[in-house]
Coordinates of C-alpha atoms and ligand atoms in Angstrom, one line a residue:
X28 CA 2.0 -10.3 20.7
X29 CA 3.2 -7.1 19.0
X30 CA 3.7 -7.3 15.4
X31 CA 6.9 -7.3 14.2
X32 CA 6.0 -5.6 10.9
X33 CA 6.5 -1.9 12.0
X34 CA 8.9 0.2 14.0
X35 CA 8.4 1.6 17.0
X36 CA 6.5 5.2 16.0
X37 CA 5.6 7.9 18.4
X38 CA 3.9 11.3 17.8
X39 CA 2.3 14.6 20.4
X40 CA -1.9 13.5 20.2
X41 CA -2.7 16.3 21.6
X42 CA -3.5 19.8 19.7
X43 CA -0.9 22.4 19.1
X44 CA -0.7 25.0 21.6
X45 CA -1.2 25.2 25.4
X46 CA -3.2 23.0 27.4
X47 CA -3.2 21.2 31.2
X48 CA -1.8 18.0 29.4
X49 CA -0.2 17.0 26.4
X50 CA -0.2 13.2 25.4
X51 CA 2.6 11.8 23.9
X52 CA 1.9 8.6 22.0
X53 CA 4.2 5.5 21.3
X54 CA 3.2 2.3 19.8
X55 CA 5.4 -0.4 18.3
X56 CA 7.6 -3.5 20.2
X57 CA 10.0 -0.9 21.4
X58 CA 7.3 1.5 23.2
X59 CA 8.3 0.6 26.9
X60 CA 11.9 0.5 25.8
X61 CA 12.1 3.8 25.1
X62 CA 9.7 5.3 27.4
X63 CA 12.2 4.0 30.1
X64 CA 15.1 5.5 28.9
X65 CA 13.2 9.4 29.8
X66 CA 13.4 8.0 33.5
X67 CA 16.3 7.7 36.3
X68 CA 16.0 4.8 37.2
X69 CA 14.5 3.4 33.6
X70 CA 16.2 -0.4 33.6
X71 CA 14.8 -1.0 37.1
X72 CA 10.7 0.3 35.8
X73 CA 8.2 -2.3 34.5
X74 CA 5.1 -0.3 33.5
X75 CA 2.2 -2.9 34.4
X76 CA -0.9 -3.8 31.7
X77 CA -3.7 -1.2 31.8
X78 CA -2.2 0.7 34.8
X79 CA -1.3 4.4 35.0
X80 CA 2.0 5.7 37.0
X81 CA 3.3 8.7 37.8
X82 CA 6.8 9.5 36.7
X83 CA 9.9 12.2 36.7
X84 CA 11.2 12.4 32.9
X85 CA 14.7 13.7 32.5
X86 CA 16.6 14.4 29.6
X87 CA 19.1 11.2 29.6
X88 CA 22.0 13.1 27.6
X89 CA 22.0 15.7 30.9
X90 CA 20.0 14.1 33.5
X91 CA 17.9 17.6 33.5
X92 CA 14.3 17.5 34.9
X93 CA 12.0 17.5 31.8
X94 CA 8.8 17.0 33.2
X95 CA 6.5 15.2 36.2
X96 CA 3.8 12.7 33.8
X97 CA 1.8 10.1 34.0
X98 CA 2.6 7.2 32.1
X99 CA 0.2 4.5 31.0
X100 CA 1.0 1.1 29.2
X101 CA -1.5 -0.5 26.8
X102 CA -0.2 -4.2 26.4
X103 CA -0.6 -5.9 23.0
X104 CA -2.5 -7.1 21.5
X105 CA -4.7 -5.5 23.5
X106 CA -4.1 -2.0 22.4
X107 CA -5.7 0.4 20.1
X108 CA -3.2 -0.6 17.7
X109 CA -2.9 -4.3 18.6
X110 CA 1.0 -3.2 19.0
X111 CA 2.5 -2.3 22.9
X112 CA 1.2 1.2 23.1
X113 CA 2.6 4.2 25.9
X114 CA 1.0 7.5 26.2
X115 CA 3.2 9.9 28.5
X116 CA 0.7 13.1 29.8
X117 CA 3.0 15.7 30.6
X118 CA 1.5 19.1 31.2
X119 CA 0.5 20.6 27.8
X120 CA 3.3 22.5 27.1
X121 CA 4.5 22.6 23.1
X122 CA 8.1 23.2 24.6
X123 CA 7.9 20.1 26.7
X124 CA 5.7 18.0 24.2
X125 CA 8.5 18.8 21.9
X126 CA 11.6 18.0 23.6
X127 CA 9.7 14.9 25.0
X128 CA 9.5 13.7 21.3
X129 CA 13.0 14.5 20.7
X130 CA 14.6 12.3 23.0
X131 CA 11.9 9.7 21.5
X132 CA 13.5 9.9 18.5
X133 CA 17.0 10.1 19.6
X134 CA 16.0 6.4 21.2
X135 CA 15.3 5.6 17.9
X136 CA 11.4 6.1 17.4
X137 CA 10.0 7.0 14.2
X138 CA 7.9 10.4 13.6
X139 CA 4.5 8.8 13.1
X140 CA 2.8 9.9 9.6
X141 CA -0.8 11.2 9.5
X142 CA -3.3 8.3 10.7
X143 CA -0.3 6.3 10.9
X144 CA -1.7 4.9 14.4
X145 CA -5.3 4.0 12.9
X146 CA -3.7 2.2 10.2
X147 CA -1.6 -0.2 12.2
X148 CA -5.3 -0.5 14.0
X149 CA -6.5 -1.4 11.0
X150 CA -3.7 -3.8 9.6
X151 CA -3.1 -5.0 12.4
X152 CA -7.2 -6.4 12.7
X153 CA -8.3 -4.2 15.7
X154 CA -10.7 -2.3 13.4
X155 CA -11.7 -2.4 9.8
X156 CA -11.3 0.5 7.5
X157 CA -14.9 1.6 8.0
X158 CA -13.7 1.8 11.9
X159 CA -10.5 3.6 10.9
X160 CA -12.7 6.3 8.9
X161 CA -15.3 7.2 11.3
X162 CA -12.7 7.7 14.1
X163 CA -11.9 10.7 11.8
X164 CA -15.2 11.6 10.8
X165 CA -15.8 11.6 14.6
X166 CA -12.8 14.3 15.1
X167 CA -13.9 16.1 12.4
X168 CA -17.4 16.2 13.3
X169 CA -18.9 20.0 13.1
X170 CA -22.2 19.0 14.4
X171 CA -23.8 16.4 17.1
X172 CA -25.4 14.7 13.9
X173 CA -22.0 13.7 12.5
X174 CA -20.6 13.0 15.7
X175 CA -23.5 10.6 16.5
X176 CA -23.4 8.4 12.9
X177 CA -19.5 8.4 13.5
X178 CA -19.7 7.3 17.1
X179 CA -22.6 4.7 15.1
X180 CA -20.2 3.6 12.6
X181 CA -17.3 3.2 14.8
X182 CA -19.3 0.6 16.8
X183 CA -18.8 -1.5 12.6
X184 CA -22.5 -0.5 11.8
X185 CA -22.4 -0.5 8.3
X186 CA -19.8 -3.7 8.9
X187 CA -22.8 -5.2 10.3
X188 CA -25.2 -4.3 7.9
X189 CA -22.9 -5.4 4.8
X190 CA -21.8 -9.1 6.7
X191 CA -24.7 -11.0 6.4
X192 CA -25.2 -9.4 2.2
X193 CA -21.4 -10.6 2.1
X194 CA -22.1 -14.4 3.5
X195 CA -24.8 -15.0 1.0
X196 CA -23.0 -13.9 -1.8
X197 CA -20.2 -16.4 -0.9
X198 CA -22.9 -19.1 -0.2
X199 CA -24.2 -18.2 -3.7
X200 CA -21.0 -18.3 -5.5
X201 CA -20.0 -21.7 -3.7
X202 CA -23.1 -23.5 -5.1
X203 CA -22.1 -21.5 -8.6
X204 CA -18.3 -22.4 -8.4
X205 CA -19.5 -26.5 -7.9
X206 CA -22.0 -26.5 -10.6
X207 CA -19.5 -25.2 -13.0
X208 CA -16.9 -27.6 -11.8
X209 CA -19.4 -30.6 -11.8
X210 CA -21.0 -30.1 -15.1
X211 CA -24.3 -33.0 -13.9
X212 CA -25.2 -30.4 -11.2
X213 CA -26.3 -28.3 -13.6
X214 CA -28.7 -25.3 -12.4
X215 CA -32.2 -26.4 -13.9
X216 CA -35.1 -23.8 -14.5
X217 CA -35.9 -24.3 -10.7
X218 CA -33.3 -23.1 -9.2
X219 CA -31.9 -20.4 -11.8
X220 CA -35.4 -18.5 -10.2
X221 CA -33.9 -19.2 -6.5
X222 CA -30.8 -17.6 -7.1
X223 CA -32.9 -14.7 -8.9
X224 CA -34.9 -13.9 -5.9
X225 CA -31.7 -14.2 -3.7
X226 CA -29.5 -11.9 -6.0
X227 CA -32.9 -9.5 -5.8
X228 CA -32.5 -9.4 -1.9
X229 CA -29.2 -8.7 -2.2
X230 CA -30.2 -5.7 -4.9
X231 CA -32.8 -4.4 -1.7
X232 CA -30.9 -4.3 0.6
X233 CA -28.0 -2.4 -1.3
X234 CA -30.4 0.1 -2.7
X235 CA -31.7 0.4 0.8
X236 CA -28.1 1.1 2.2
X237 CA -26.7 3.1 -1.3
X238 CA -30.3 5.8 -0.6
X239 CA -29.2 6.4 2.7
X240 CA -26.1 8.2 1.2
X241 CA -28.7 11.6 0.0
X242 CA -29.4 11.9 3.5
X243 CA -25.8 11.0 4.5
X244 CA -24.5 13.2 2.5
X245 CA -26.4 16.2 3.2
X246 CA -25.6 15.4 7.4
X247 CA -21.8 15.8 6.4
X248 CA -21.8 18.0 4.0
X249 CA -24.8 20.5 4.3
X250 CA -26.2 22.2 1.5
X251 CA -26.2 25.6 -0.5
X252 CA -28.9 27.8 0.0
X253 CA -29.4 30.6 -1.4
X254 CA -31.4 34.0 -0.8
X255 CA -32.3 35.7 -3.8
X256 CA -34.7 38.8 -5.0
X257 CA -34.9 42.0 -6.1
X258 CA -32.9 45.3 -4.2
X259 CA -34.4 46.0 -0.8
X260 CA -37.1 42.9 0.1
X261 CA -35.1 42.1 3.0
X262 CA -32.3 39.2 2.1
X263 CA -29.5 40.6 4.0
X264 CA -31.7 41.2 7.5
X265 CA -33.6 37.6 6.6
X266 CA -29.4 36.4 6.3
X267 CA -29.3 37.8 9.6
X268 CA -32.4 36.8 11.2
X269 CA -31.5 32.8 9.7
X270 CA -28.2 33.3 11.5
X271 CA -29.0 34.8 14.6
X272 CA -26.7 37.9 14.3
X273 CA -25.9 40.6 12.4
X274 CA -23.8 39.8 9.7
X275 CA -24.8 41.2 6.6
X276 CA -25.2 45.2 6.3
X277 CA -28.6 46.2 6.3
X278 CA -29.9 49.8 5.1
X279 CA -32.9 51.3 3.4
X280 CA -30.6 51.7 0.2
X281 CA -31.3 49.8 -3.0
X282 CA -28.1 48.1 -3.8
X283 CA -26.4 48.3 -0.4
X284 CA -24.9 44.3 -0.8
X285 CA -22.4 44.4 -3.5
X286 CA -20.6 41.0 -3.0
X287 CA -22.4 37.6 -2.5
X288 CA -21.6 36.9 1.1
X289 CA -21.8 33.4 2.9
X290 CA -22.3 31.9 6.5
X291 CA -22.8 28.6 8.0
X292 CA -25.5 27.7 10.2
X293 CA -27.3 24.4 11.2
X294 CA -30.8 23.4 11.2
X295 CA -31.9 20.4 12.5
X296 CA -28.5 18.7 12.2
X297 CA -28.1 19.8 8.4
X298 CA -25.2 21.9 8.1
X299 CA -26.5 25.1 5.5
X300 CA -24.2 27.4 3.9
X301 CA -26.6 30.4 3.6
X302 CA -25.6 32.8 0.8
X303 CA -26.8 36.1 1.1
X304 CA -27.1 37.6 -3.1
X305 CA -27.3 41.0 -4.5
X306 CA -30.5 41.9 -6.0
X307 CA -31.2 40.8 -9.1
X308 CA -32.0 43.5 -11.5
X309 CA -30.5 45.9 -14.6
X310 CA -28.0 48.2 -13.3
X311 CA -25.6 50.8 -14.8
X312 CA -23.9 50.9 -11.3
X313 CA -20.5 48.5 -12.7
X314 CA -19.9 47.3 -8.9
X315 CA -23.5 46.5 -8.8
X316 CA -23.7 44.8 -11.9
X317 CA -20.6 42.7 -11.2
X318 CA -22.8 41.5 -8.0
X319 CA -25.7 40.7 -9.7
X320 CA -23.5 38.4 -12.2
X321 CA -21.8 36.8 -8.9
X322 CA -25.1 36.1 -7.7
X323 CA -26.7 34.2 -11.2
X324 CA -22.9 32.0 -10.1
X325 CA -24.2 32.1 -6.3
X326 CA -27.6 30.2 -8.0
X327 CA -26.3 27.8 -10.5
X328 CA -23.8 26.7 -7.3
X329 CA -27.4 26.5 -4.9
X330 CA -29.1 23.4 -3.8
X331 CA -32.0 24.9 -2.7
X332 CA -33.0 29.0 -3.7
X333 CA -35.2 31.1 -1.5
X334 CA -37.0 33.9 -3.5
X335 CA -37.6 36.6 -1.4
X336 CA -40.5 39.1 -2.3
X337 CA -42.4 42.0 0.0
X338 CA -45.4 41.5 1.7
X339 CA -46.5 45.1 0.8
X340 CA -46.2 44.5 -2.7
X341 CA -48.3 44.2 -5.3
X342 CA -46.5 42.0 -7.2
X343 CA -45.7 43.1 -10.6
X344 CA -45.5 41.0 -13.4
X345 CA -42.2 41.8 -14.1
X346 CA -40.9 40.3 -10.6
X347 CA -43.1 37.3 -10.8
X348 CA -41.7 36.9 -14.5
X349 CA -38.0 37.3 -13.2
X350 CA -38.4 35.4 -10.2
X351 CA -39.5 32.5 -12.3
X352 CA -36.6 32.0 -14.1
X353 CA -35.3 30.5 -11.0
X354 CA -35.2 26.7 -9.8
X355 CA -36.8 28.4 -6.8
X356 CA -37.3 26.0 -3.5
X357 CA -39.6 28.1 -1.1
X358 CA -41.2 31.7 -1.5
X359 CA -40.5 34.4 1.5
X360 CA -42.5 37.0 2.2
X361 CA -40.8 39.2 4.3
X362 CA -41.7 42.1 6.4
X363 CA -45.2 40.6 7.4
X364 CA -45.0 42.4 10.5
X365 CA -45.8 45.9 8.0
X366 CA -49.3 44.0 7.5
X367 CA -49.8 41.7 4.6
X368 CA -51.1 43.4 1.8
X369 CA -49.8 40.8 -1.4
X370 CA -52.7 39.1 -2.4
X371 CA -53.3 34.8 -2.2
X372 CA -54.4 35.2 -5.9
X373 CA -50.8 37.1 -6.7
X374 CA -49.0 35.0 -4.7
X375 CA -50.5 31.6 -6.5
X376 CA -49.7 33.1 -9.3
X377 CA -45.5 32.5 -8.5
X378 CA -46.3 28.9 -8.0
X379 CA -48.4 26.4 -7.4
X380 CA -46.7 23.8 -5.8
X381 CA -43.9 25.9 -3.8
X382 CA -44.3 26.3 -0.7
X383 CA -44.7 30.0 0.6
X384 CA -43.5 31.2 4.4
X385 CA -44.5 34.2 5.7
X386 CA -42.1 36.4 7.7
X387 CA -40.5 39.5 9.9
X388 CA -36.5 39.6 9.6
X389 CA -37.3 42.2 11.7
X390 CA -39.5 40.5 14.3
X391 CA -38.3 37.6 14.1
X392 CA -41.8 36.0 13.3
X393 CA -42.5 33.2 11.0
X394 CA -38.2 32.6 11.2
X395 CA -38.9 29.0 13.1
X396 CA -41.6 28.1 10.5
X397 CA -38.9 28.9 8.0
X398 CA -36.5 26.6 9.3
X399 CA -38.8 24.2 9.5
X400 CA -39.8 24.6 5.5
X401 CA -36.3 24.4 4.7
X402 CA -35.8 21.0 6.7
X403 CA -38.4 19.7 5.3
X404 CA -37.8 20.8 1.9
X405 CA -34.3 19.4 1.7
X406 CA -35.8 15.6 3.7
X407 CA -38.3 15.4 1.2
X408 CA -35.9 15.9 -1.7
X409 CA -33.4 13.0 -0.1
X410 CA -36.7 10.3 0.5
X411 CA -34.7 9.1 3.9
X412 CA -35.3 9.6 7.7
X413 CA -32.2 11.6 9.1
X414 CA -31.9 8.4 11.6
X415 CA -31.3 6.1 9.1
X416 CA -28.5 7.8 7.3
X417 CA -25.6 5.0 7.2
X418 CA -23.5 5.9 4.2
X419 CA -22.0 9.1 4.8
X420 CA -18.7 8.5 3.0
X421 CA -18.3 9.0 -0.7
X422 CA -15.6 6.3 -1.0
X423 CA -18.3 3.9 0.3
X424 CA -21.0 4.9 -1.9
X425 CA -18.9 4.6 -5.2
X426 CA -18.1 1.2 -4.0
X427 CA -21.8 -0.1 -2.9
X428 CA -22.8 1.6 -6.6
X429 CA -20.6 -0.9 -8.4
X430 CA -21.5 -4.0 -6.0
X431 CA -25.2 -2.8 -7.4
X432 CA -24.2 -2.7 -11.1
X433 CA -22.6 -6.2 -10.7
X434 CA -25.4 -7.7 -9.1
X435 CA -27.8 -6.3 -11.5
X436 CA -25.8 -7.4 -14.1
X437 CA -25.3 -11.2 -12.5
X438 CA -29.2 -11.2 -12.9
X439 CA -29.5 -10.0 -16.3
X440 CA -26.8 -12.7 -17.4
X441 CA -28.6 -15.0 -15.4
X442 CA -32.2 -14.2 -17.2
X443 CA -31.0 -14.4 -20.1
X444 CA -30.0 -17.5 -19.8
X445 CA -26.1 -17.0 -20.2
X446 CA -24.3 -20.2 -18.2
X447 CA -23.4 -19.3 -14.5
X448 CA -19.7 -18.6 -15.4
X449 CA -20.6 -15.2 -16.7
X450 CA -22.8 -14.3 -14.0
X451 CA -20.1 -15.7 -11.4
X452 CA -17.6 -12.9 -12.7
X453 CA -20.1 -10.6 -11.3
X454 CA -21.0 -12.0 -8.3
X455 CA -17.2 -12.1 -7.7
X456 CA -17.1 -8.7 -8.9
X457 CA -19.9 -7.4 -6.2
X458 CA -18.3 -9.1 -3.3
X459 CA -14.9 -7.5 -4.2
X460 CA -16.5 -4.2 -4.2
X461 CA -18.0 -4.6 -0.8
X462 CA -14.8 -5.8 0.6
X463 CA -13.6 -2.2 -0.9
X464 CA -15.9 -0.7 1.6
X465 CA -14.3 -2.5 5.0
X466 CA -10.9 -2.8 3.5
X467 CA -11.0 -6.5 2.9
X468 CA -9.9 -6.0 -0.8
X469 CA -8.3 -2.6 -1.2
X470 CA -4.6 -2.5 -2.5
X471 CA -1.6 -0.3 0.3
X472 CA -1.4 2.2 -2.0
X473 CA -5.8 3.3 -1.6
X474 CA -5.5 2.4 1.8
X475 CA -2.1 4.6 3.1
X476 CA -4.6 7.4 0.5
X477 CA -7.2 7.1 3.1
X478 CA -5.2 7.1 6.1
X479 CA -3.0 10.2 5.2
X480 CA -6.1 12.1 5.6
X481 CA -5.7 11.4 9.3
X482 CA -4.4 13.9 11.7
X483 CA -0.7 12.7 13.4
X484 CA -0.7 10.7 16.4
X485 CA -4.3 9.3 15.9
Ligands
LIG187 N1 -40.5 46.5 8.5 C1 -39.6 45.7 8.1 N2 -38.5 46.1 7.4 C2 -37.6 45.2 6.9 C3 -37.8 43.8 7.2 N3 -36.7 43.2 6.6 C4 -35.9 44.2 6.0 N4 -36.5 45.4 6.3 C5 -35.9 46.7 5.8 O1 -35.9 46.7 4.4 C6 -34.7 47.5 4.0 C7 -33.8 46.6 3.1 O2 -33.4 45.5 3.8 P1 -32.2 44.6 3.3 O3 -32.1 43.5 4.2 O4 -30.9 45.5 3.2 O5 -32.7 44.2 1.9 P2 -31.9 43.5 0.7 O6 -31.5 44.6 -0.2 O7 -32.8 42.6 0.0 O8 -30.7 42.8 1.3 C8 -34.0 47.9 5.3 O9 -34.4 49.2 5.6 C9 -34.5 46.9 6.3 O10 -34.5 47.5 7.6 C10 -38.9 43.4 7.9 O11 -39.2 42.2 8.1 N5 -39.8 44.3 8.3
LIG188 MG1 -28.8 43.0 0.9

């Protein structure tokens, strides 16, 4: 049955532009309705469950030829949005796609909003709101990475993961709810330390999930990394060489990179915004110096600095002094292919701890090893396997954070020895905030937030 809650909506779900077809997308009790009225002999059609059918569309106010399509009826409930669903392919023409959708709404269908389709997925049960989300994040995607934890997600992963947390919450605020209720049950010593090591699962297994998020995070959103040193080490051709083209200008003149400059490349599934830096020194050049102060912005904004320095150099104090007023993540030393004349004892002498990668921007050498530094560099900061990353979503993290700072404070109350009313307003409190996550306890207004986000007709 198709719910009665919604009118009949219909949107183009293909891209803008040209294409060999263009879907047209109506869901809502009056789908069929309306998709017979763009055919000759409409009252006479019955589109059949699951099948696809080949049709002439006309334009019903002039019995014009619109269009030869393919037609294909999704009956509810049994739909992507549990509501009668048609999707019309005509050939991908915006003119077509257009008047197609004009007619629609001359019928009477509704312009569909952004993610206005998802939603009624989602209200309508097909999917919950974790679902809903990672069919976007899965459009979105900008690497396989992304596309393979949305594709994950969209199967209810972290649904799955959160369920069983959910059921013994509710198992543990049942027995809490009757011993309040029948004062002789009360909890004793015994089983006060029962409900402490269950609330301490519960607080593992959170953790577990709310960590996953560095490594999440960095999937989606990548990192900053910036190249920074003084004029003429080699930045702009080791921008380059990270990148694979030539993007920055190289020359044998001090100075030549005026403006920071940023690309986007991926390593290992990490999306990295590579910044390429003028050098950092004193300068009575004005342009120059208005680099040098963009690049000081370039570092504070960096989540991981390279420091660039020359193999054929001796290493000056002064450049070992200046470099060291960096956060600096890895040492480069470039142009190794000109023979390596820096010293182990100079080199130690920038750090200890950071790791140091020789290289060629010119030759290419030592560029893999590189990548692999700066992989490992940025796994080792976030403590997680790039498999494991579950929470990629901000508005999911926020919410397993305060299920955490409920539970921990349901313990606390609990230690102390407070009576299990207090600690029941927090165990209500964390299973609220995980039904945030799936959508199980999220008010219209967050949720028609989220779904605007969407692209129209998805
Ligand atoms: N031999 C050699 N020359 C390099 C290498 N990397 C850069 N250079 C040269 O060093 C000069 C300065 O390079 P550039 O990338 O503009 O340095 P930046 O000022 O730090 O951006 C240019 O003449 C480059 O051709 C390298 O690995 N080997
Ligand atoms: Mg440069």
């Amino acid at each position: 049955m198709s719910s009665p809650r919604f009118k009949t909506i219909a949107a183009i779900a293909t891209p803008q532009g040209y294409g060999g077809i263009g879907v047209i997308r109506l869901s809502g009790d009056q789908s069929t309705d309306f998709a017979r009225r763009l055919l000759r002999n409409g009252d006479q059609t019955i589109f059949a469950p699951n099948q696809a059918s080949f049709h002439h569309l006309i334009n019903p106010e002039t019995g014009a030829t619109v269009d030869d399509a393919v037609i294909t009826f999704f009956k509810a409930p049994h739909s992507f949005t549990g509501e009668d669903v048609i999707e019309i392919s005509c050939h991908g023409s915006p003119v077509v796609l257009s008047e197609v959708l004009r007619l629609l709404t001359s019928f009477g269908a509704e312009l569909a909003q952004p993610g206005e389709f998802s939603m009624r997925a989602f209200l309508n049960q097909r999917m919950d709101l974790t679902q809903a989300e990672a069919i976007k994040d899965l459009i979105h995607a900008q690497t396989t990475h992304q596309a393979r934890i949305a594709a994950r997600q969209l199967r209810g992963e972290l649904s799955k993961q959160l369920q069983p947390i959910k059921d013994g919450l509710i198992e543990l605020i049942v027995h809490f709810e009757s011993s309040v209720e029948f004062v002789e049950d009360d909890l004793g010593p015994l089983n006060t330390s029962l409900f402490l090591a269950r609330i301490d699962q519960f607080i593992e297994k959170l953790n577990a999930l709310a960590s996953s998020y560095r490594v999440g995070r960095l999937i989606c959103s990548g990192i900053r990394l910036a190249l920074i040193g003084r004029p003429n080490v080699g930045k702009s051709s080791l921008f380059n060489a990270l990148l694979g083209r030539e993007r920055a200008i190289v020359t044998h003149l001090p100075g030549t990179t005026r403006d920071t400059l940023n690309e986007s490349f991926v390593i290992n599934g990490i999306p990295v915004d590579l910044i390429d830096t003028a050098g950092i020194r004193e300068t009575a050049d004005f342009v120059e110096q208005i680099g040098v102060e963009r690049t000081k912005t370039a570092i504070s904004e960096a989540d991981l600095i390279l420091a660039i320095v020359e193999s054929t150099s001796t290493l000056p104090t002064e450049e070992i002094e200046l470099l060291a007023q960096f956060p600096v993540g890895i040492y480069v030393v470039n142009k190794c292919d000109l023979g390596v004349v820096v010293s182990e004892e100079a080199l130690s002498k920038l750090s200890e701890k950071i790791p140091v990668v020789k290289v060629s921007a010119m030759t290419g050498e030592g560029i893999d090893e590189l990548k692999q530094a700066i992989h490992q560099r940025i796994i080792a900061e976030a403590h997680t396997n790039i498999e494991d990353a579950i929470i990629t979503n901000e508005r999911h993290y926020s919410a397993l954070e305060q299920s955490l700072t409920a539970l921990c404070q349901a313990r606390e109350d609990l230690t102390a020895g407070f009576t299990e009313e207090v600690a029941l307003t927090n165990l209500h409190q964390a299973l609220r905030s995980l039904g945030v996550i799936t959508g199980e306890t999220l008010i219209a207004d967050i949720i028609n937030q989220i779904f605007s986000t969407f692209c129209i007709g998805k």
